[in-house]
Coordinates of C-alpha atoms in Angstrom, one line a residue:
M2 CA 8.1 -0.2 -25.9
T3 CA 5.8 1.3 -23.2
T4 CA 6.1 5.0 -22.3
S5 CA 4.3 5.1 -19.0
N6 CA 3.2 2.9 -16.1
P7 CA 0.9 3.9 -13.3
L8 CA 2.9 4.2 -10.1
G9 CA 1.4 3.0 -6.8
V10 CA 2.2 2.3 -3.2
H11 CA 1.1 -0.5 -0.8
A12 CA -1.0 0.8 2.1
G13 CA 1.2 -1.3 4.4
C14 CA 3.8 1.5 4.2
W15 CA 1.6 3.2 6.7
G16 CA 0.6 0.1 8.5
F17 CA -2.1 -2.6 8.3
D18 CA -5.0 -1.1 10.4
P19 CA -8.1 -2.0 8.4
S20 CA -10.4 0.5 10.0
P21 CA -12.0 3.0 7.7
A22 CA -10.4 5.9 9.5
A23 CA -6.9 4.5 9.2
V24 CA -7.4 3.5 5.5
T25 CA -8.8 6.9 4.6
A26 CA -5.8 8.5 6.2
T27 CA -3.5 6.2 4.2
V28 CA -5.3 7.1 0.9
A29 CA -4.7 10.8 1.7
A30 CA -1.0 10.2 2.5
A31 CA -0.5 8.2 -0.7
A32 CA -2.1 11.0 -2.8
R33 CA 0.0 13.7 -1.0
A34 CA 3.1 11.7 -1.9
G35 CA 2.1 11.9 -5.6
Y36 CA 1.1 8.3 -6.3
E37 CA -1.6 7.4 -8.8
L38 CA -2.6 4.2 -7.2
V39 CA -2.8 2.8 -3.7
E40 CA -2.9 -1.0 -3.0
L41 CA -5.3 -1.9 -0.2
P42 CA -5.3 -5.2 1.7
A43 CA -8.7 -6.9 1.4
V44 CA -10.8 -6.6 4.5
D45 CA -13.5 -8.6 6.2
L46 CA -16.7 -7.0 4.8
A47 CA -18.6 -8.4 7.8
T48 CA -16.7 -6.0 10.1
V49 CA -15.5 -3.1 7.9
D50 CA -17.6 -0.7 5.9
P51 CA -15.9 0.0 2.5
A52 CA -18.0 3.1 1.8
P53 CA -15.7 5.6 3.5
V54 CA -12.7 4.1 1.7
A55 CA -14.4 4.4 -1.7
A56 CA -15.3 8.0 -0.8
A57 CA -11.7 8.8 0.1
L58 CA -10.4 7.3 -3.1
A59 CA -12.8 9.5 -5.1
R60 CA -12.0 12.6 -3.1
H61 CA -8.3 12.3 -3.6
G62 CA -8.5 11.1 -7.2
I63 CA -6.3 8.0 -6.6
A64 CA -7.0 4.5 -8.0
P65 CA -7.2 1.4 -5.8
A66 CA -5.9 -2.1 -6.2
V67 CA -6.6 -4.9 -3.7
S68 CA -4.3 -7.6 -2.4
L69 CA -4.4 -10.5 0.1
A70 CA -2.4 -13.5 1.1
L71 CA -4.1 -16.7 2.0
G72 CA -3.2 -18.5 5.3
A73 CA -3.2 -21.9 6.7
D74 CA -7.0 -21.7 7.5
D75 CA -7.9 -20.9 3.9
D76 CA -5.2 -22.6 1.9
V77 CA -6.7 -23.6 -1.5
T78 CA -4.1 -26.3 -1.9
S79 CA -5.3 -28.1 1.3
L80 CA -6.5 -31.7 1.5
D81 CA -9.4 -30.5 3.6
P82 CA -12.4 -29.4 1.5
A83 CA -13.5 -27.1 4.3
V84 CA -10.2 -25.2 4.2
V85 CA -10.4 -24.9 0.4
A86 CA -14.0 -23.6 0.7
R87 CA -12.8 -20.9 3.2
G88 CA -10.1 -19.9 0.7
L89 CA -12.7 -19.7 -2.1
H90 CA -14.9 -17.5 0.1
R91 CA -12.1 -15.2 1.0
L92 CA -11.0 -14.7 -2.6
R93 CA -14.6 -14.0 -3.6
E94 CA -14.9 -11.5 -0.7
A95 CA -11.7 -9.8 -1.9
V96 CA -13.3 -9.4 -5.4
R97 CA -16.4 -8.1 -3.8
F98 CA -14.4 -5.6 -1.8
A99 CA -12.6 -4.5 -5.0
T100 CA -15.9 -3.8 -6.8
L101 CA -17.2 -1.8 -3.8
V102 CA -14.1 0.5 -3.7
G103 CA -13.7 0.7 -7.5
A104 CA -10.7 -1.5 -8.0
T105 CA -10.2 -3.6 -11.1
Y106 CA -7.3 -5.7 -9.7
V107 CA -7.1 -8.3 -6.9
G108 CA -3.7 -9.9 -6.5
G109 CA -1.3 -11.4 -4.0
V110 CA -0.7 -14.9 -2.7
T111 CA -4.0 -16.2 -4.1
H112 CA -2.7 -19.6 -5.0
S113 CA -1.7 -21.1 -1.6
A114 CA -1.1 -20.1 2.0
M115 CA 1.7 -17.6 2.5
R116 CA 3.8 -19.6 5.0
R117 CA 6.6 -22.0 5.3
Y118 CA 5.5 -25.4 4.2
L119 CA 7.1 -28.5 5.8
D120 CA 6.2 -30.8 2.9
R121 CA 6.5 -30.8 -0.8
P122 CA 3.7 -29.6 -3.1
T123 CA 1.5 -32.2 -4.7
A124 CA -0.1 -32.3 -8.1
A125 CA -3.5 -32.7 -6.5
G126 CA -3.0 -29.6 -4.3
R127 CA -1.9 -27.6 -7.3
E128 CA -5.1 -28.7 -9.2
R129 CA -7.3 -27.7 -6.3
S130 CA -5.6 -24.3 -6.5
V131 CA -6.0 -24.0 -10.2
A132 CA -9.7 -25.0 -10.0
T133 CA -10.4 -22.5 -7.3
L134 CA -8.7 -19.6 -9.1
R135 CA -10.6 -20.5 -12.3
T136 CA -13.9 -20.3 -10.4
V137 CA -13.0 -16.9 -8.9
A138 CA -11.6 -15.6 -12.1
R139 CA -14.8 -16.3 -14.0
E140 CA -16.8 -14.5 -11.4
A141 CA -14.4 -11.6 -11.2
A142 CA -14.5 -11.2 -15.0
R143 CA -18.2 -10.3 -14.7
H144 CA -17.2 -7.3 -12.6
G145 CA -14.3 -6.3 -14.7
V146 CA -11.7 -7.5 -12.1
V147 CA -8.3 -9.0 -13.0
L148 CA -6.9 -11.7 -10.7
G149 CA -3.2 -11.7 -10.0
V150 CA -1.1 -14.7 -8.9
E151 CA 2.0 -13.5 -7.0
Y152 CA 4.8 -16.0 -6.8
V153 CA 6.8 -15.8 -3.6
N154 CA 10.0 -17.2 -2.2
R155 CA 10.6 -20.7 -1.0
Y156 CA 10.0 -19.8 2.6
E157 CA 6.5 -18.4 1.9
S158 CA 5.1 -21.0 -0.5
N159 CA 6.0 -24.4 -1.8
L160 CA 3.9 -24.1 -4.9
L161 CA 5.0 -21.0 -7.0
N162 CA 8.5 -19.6 -6.5
T163 CA 9.5 -18.4 -10.0
A164 CA 8.0 -16.6 -12.9
A165 CA 8.2 -19.8 -15.0
Q166 CA 6.1 -21.7 -12.4
A167 CA 3.6 -18.8 -12.1
A168 CA 3.3 -18.5 -15.9
A169 CA 2.5 -22.2 -16.2
F170 CA 0.0 -21.9 -13.4
V171 CA -1.8 -19.0 -15.1
D172 CA -1.9 -20.9 -18.4
D173 CA -3.5 -23.9 -16.6
V174 CA -6.1 -21.6 -15.0
G175 CA -6.8 -20.6 -18.6
E176 CA -8.8 -17.4 -18.0
E177 CA -8.0 -14.2 -19.8
N178 CA -8.3 -12.1 -16.6
V179 CA -5.7 -14.1 -14.6
V180 CA -2.1 -12.6 -14.7
V181 CA 1.3 -13.1 -13.2
H182 CA 2.1 -10.8 -10.3
L183 CA 5.8 -10.1 -10.0
D184 CA 7.3 -9.0 -6.6
T185 CA 10.9 -8.0 -6.9
F186 CA 11.7 -8.9 -3.3
H187 CA 10.8 -12.5 -4.0
A188 CA 12.3 -12.5 -7.5
A189 CA 15.6 -11.2 -6.1
L190 CA 15.8 -14.4 -4.0
E191 CA 14.5 -17.0 -6.5
E192 CA 15.4 -15.9 -10.0
A193 CA 18.8 -16.5 -11.6
D194 CA 18.6 -13.0 -13.2
I195 CA 16.3 -10.1 -12.2
A196 CA 15.7 -9.5 -15.9
D197 CA 14.3 -13.0 -16.4
P198 CA 10.7 -12.6 -15.0
A199 CA 9.6 -10.0 -17.7
V200 CA 10.8 -12.3 -20.5
T201 CA 9.4 -15.4 -18.9
A202 CA 6.0 -14.0 -18.0
G203 CA 5.7 -12.1 -21.3
N204 CA 2.1 -10.8 -21.9
R205 CA 0.9 -12.8 -18.8
L206 CA 2.6 -10.2 -16.6
G207 CA -0.1 -7.9 -15.2
Y208 CA 1.2 -6.3 -11.9
V209 CA 4.6 -5.5 -10.3
H210 CA 5.6 -4.9 -6.7
A211 CA 8.7 -2.7 -6.6
S212 CA 10.4 -3.9 -3.5
E213 CA 14.0 -4.0 -2.3
N214 CA 15.8 -7.2 -1.5
H215 CA 15.3 -6.3 2.2
R216 CA 11.9 -4.6 1.8
G217 CA 13.3 -1.3 2.9
A218 CA 13.3 2.0 1.0
L219 CA 13.8 1.7 -2.7
G220 CA 17.4 2.3 -3.6
A221 CA 18.7 1.3 -0.2
G222 CA 19.3 -2.4 -1.1
S223 CA 21.1 -4.5 -3.7
L224 CA 18.5 -4.8 -6.4
D225 CA 19.7 -3.9 -9.9
W226 CA 16.9 -1.5 -10.8
Q227 CA 18.1 -0.6 -14.2
R228 CA 18.4 -4.2 -15.3
L229 CA 14.9 -4.9 -13.9
L230 CA 13.2 -1.8 -15.4
R231 CA 14.8 -2.1 -18.8
S232 CA 13.7 -5.7 -19.0
L233 CA 10.1 -4.7 -18.1
L234 CA 10.0 -1.8 -20.6
A235 CA 11.6 -3.8 -23.4
A236 CA 9.0 -6.5 -22.9
G237 CA 6.3 -3.9 -23.4
Y238 CA 5.0 -4.0 -19.8
A239 CA 2.5 -1.1 -19.3
G240 CA 0.9 -2.1 -16.1
P241 CA 1.2 -0.7 -12.6
I242 CA 4.4 -0.6 -10.6
T243 CA 3.6 -0.4 -6.9
V244 CA 6.2 0.4 -4.2
E245 CA 6.1 -2.1 -1.4
S246 CA 8.3 -1.1 1.5
F247 CA 7.5 -2.2 5.1
S248 CA 9.1 -1.4 8.5
S249 CA 8.5 -3.2 11.8
S250 CA 8.4 0.2 13.5
V251 CA 5.2 1.0 11.6
V252 CA 3.3 -2.2 10.8
G253 CA 3.2 -3.5 14.4
P254 CA 4.2 -6.7 16.0
D255 CA 1.7 -9.1 14.5
A256 CA 2.3 -8.1 10.9
S257 CA 6.0 -8.0 11.6
V258 CA 5.9 -11.6 12.6
D259 CA 3.7 -12.6 9.6
I260 CA 6.2 -11.2 7.1
A261 CA 9.4 -11.7 9.1
L262 CA 10.3 -8.0 9.7
W263 CA 12.7 -8.7 12.5
R264 CA 14.2 -5.2 12.5
P265 CA 13.0 -1.7 11.6
Q266 CA 14.0 -0.5 8.1
W267 CA 12.8 3.1 8.6
D268 CA 10.6 5.2 10.9
D269 CA 8.8 7.8 8.8
P270 CA 6.4 6.3 6.1
D271 CA 5.7 9.7 4.5
T272 CA 9.4 10.3 3.9
V273 CA 10.0 6.8 2.6
A274 CA 6.9 6.9 0.3
A275 CA 7.9 10.2 -1.3
A276 CA 11.6 9.2 -1.6
S277 CA 10.7 5.8 -3.1
L278 CA 8.5 7.5 -5.7
D279 CA 11.2 10.0 -6.7
F280 CA 13.7 7.1 -6.9
L281 CA 11.3 5.0 -9.1
R282 CA 10.5 7.9 -11.4
A283 CA 14.2 8.6 -11.9
Q284 CA 15.0 5.0 -12.5
L285 CA 12.2 4.6 -15.1
A286 CA 13.3 7.8 -16.9
A287 CA 16.9 6.5 -17.1
A288 CA 15.7 3.1 -18.3
R289 CA 13.5 4.6 -21.0
A290 CA 16.4 6.9 -22.1
A291 CA 18.8 3.9 -22.3
L292 CA 16.4 1.9 -24.4
A293 CA 15.7 4.8 -26.7
T294 CA 19.4 4.9 -27.7
Q295 CA 19.6 1.2 -28.5

């Protein structure tokens, strides 16, 4: 049974402005709140200089992870080879960004577009995704980067909606540095039991987003945190657990539409970040204590 997990926070808690000034401010805020890790959205390296971000991470002593979600224009399941090629390029650039800021993890919706599909997935589309991820993973391995595959709910992908599907996909990619990325917001919608993903993914599980069923502050929703965390700890999960809480009052109108934040969950990101970290620490301590008595 594990005794510790690095605790992180998604930069989106403070918004999605990719400018170095905004990101360096976010890094400082995450460090002040007490986090060990901050998850940064991948940026366009043609327009954003990662050097100030790397400097801020070093200055505050906080580790980075990198995430992204593919879209309709770079969907690696697409029938259009040009669209798949754009997806391959974007994933490669995310790995490059990770190496430039010192991150060893790139995860998120790397397997398909994050959108509502109006058709069923196809075996050929899945194979295009598997082949693309295999290519990226082999290149990422040369830089010591792990690639995560985050399954999401039925309204945001038609390909991977459960831990079982994600685990089978990771097995088909067949590279040691490809892992299942669990997001509890999506799992709360799609899994029969919130304890199931840890058991199903097993040693394939490499990254966890701690997110309420409504993406608000941790502890303010209906998620059974003790059941979830006990299952993770009992399975020996020792990887990062990253708080992911968003509010439309902070992320802005475009991002709110992208991830369907139709109402504000909260107004003060610093308060929510600190309170969510306190909540997660307390819940982990209680889960460890409960398992120790079994």
